[in-house]
Short mmCIF file of C-alpha atoms in Angstrom, two decimals:
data_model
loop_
_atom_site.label_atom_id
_atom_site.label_comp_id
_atom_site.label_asym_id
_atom_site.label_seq_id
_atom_site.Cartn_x
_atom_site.Cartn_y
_atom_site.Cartn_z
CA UNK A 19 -20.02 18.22 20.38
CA UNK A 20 -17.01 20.23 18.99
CA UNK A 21 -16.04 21.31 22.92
CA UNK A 22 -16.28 17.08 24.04
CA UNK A 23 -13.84 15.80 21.66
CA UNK A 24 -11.03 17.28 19.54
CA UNK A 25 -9.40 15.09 16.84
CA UNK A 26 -5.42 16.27 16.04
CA UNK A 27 -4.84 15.47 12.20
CA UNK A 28 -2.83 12.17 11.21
CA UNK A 29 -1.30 13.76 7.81
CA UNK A 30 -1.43 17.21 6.31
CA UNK A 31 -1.62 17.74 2.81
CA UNK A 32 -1.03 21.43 1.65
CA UNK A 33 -1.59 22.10 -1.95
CA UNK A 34 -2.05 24.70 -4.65
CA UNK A 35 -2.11 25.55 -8.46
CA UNK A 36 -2.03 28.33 -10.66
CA UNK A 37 -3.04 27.81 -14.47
CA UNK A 38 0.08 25.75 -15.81
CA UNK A 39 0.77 23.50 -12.95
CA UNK A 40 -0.50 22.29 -9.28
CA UNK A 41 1.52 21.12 -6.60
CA UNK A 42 2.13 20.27 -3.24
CA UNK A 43 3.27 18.28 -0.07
CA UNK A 44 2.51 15.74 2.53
CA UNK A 45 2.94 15.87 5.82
CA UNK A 46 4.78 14.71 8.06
CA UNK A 47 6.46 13.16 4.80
CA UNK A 48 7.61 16.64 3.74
CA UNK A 49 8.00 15.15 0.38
CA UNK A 50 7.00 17.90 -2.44
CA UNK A 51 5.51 17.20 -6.37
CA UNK A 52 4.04 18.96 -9.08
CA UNK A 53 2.22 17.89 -12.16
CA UNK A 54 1.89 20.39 -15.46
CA UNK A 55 -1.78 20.69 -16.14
CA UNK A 56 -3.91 23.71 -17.80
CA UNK A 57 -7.63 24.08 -17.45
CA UNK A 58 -10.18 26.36 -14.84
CA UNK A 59 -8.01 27.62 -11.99
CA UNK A 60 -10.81 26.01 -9.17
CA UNK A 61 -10.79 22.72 -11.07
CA UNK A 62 -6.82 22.82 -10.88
CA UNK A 63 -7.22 23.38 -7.04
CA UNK A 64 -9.17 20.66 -6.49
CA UNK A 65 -7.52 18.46 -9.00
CA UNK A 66 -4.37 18.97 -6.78
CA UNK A 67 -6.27 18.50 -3.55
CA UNK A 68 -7.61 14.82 -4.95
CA UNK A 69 -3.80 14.21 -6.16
CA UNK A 70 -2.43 15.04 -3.12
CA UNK A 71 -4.42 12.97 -1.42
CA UNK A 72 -4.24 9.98 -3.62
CA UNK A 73 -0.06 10.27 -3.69
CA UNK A 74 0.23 10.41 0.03
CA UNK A 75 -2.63 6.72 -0.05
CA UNK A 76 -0.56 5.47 -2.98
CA UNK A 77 2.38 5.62 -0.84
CA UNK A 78 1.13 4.15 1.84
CA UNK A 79 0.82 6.67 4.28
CA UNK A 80 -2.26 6.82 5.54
CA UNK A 81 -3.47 4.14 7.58
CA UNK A 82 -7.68 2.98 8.19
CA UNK A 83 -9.02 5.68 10.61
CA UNK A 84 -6.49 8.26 10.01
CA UNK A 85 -7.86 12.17 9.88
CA UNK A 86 -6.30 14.01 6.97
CA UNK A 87 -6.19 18.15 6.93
CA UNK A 88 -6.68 18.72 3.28
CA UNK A 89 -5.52 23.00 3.01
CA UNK A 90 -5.87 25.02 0.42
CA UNK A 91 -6.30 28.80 -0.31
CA UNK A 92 -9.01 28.04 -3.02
CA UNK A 93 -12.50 28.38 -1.44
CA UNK A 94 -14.41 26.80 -4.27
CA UNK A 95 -11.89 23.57 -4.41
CA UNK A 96 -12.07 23.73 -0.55
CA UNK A 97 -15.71 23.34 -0.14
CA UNK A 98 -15.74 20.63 -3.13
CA UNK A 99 -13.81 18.69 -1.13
CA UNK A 100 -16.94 18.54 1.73
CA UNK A 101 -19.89 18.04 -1.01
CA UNK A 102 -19.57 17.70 -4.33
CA UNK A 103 -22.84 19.61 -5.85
CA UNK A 104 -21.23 21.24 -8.48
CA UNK A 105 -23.73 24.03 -10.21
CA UNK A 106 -22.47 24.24 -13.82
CA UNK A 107 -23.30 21.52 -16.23
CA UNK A 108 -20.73 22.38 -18.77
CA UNK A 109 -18.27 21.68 -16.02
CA UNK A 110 -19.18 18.78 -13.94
CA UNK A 111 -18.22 15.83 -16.04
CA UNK A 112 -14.31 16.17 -15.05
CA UNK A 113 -15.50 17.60 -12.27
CA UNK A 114 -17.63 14.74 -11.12
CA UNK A 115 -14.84 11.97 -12.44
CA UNK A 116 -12.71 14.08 -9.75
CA UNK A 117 -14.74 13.88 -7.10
CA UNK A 118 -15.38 10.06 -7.59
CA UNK A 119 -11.83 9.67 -7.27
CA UNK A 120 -12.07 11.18 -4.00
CA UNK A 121 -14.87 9.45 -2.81
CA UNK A 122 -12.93 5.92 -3.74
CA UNK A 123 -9.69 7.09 -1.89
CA UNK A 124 -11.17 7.90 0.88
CA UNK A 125 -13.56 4.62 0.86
CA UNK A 126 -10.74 2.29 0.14
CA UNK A 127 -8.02 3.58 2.97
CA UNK A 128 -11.04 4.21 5.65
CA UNK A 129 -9.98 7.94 6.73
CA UNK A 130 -11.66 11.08 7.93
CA UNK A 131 -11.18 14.02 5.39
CA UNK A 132 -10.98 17.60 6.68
CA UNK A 133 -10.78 20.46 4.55
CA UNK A 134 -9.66 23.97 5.31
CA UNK A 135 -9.06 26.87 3.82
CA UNK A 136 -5.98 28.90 4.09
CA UNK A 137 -4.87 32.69 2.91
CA UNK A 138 -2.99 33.21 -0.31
CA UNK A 139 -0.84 35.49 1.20
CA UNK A 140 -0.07 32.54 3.71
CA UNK A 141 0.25 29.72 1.66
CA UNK A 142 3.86 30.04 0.69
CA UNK A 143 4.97 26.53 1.09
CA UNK A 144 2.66 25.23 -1.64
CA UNK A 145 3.30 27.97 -3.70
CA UNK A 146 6.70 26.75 -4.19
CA UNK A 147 5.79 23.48 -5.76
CA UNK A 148 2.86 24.87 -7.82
CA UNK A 149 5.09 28.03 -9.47
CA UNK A 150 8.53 27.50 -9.09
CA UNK A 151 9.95 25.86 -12.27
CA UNK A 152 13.51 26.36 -11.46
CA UNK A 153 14.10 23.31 -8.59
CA UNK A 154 13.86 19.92 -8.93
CA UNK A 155 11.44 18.58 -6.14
CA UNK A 156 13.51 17.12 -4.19
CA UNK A 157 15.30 20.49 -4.20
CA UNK A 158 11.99 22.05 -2.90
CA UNK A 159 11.48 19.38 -0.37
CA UNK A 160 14.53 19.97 1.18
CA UNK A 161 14.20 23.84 1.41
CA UNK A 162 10.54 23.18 2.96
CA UNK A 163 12.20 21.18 5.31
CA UNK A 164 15.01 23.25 6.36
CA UNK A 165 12.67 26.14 6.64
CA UNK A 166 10.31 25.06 8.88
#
């Protein structure tokens, strides 16, 4: 089926977190945010997968049949974002409030979600948002943009 039809994604939304903060940006928006937050560094990523997500709906991006490319560099939060079967009890409570949220974005602006995984060592964009205290985000937006 995969060699009949090809879908190109309608927004991108690149993301990542270390253990103070997460962050990110939409595409083709380009624009960048971050939110302070401490906790497990998988939760975090897919946290600021869900966020992503919900900023670029809340903004009224993404239209009813759209495909979003969800991409991260965390495999755990990447596969989350396909099933949500999450293993430890002690966990799953945020974890399952989480993926609720993503279930109700997703149901209430009718798109596809795609998730991939990208490289650490690639995924310097995101980086920026998630670990660099010392810009403004509008400040990181524009340096995304002129960089690209």
């Amino acid at each position: 089926m995969n060699n009949l039809v090809s879908r190109v994604p309608d927004c991108f939304i690149l993301t990542d977190a270390c253990l103070y903060q997460i962050g990110g940006y939409g595409a083709p928006s380009g624009d960048g945010w971050r939110l302070a937050a401490h906790g497990n560094i998988n939760f975090l990523e897919f946290l600021g997968s869900v966020s992503g997500l919900w900023l670029e709906a809340a903004e009224g991006r993404l239209a009813r049949g759209d495909c979003v490319l969800a991409v991260g560099d965390n495999t755990t939060a990447t596969a989350w974002l396909r099933r949500s079967n999450f293993a430890d009890p002690a966990e799953a409570s945020p974890l399952l409030i989480v993926g609720r949220l993503l279930a109700e974005i997703c149901h209430q602006t009718g798109i596809c979600l795609y998730s991939q995984w990208r490289m650490g060592l690639d995924n310097h964009s995101p980086e920026l948002f998630s670990r660099d205290i010392d810009r403004s985000d509008a400040e990181r937006s524009e340096w995304w943009m002129n960089s690209a």
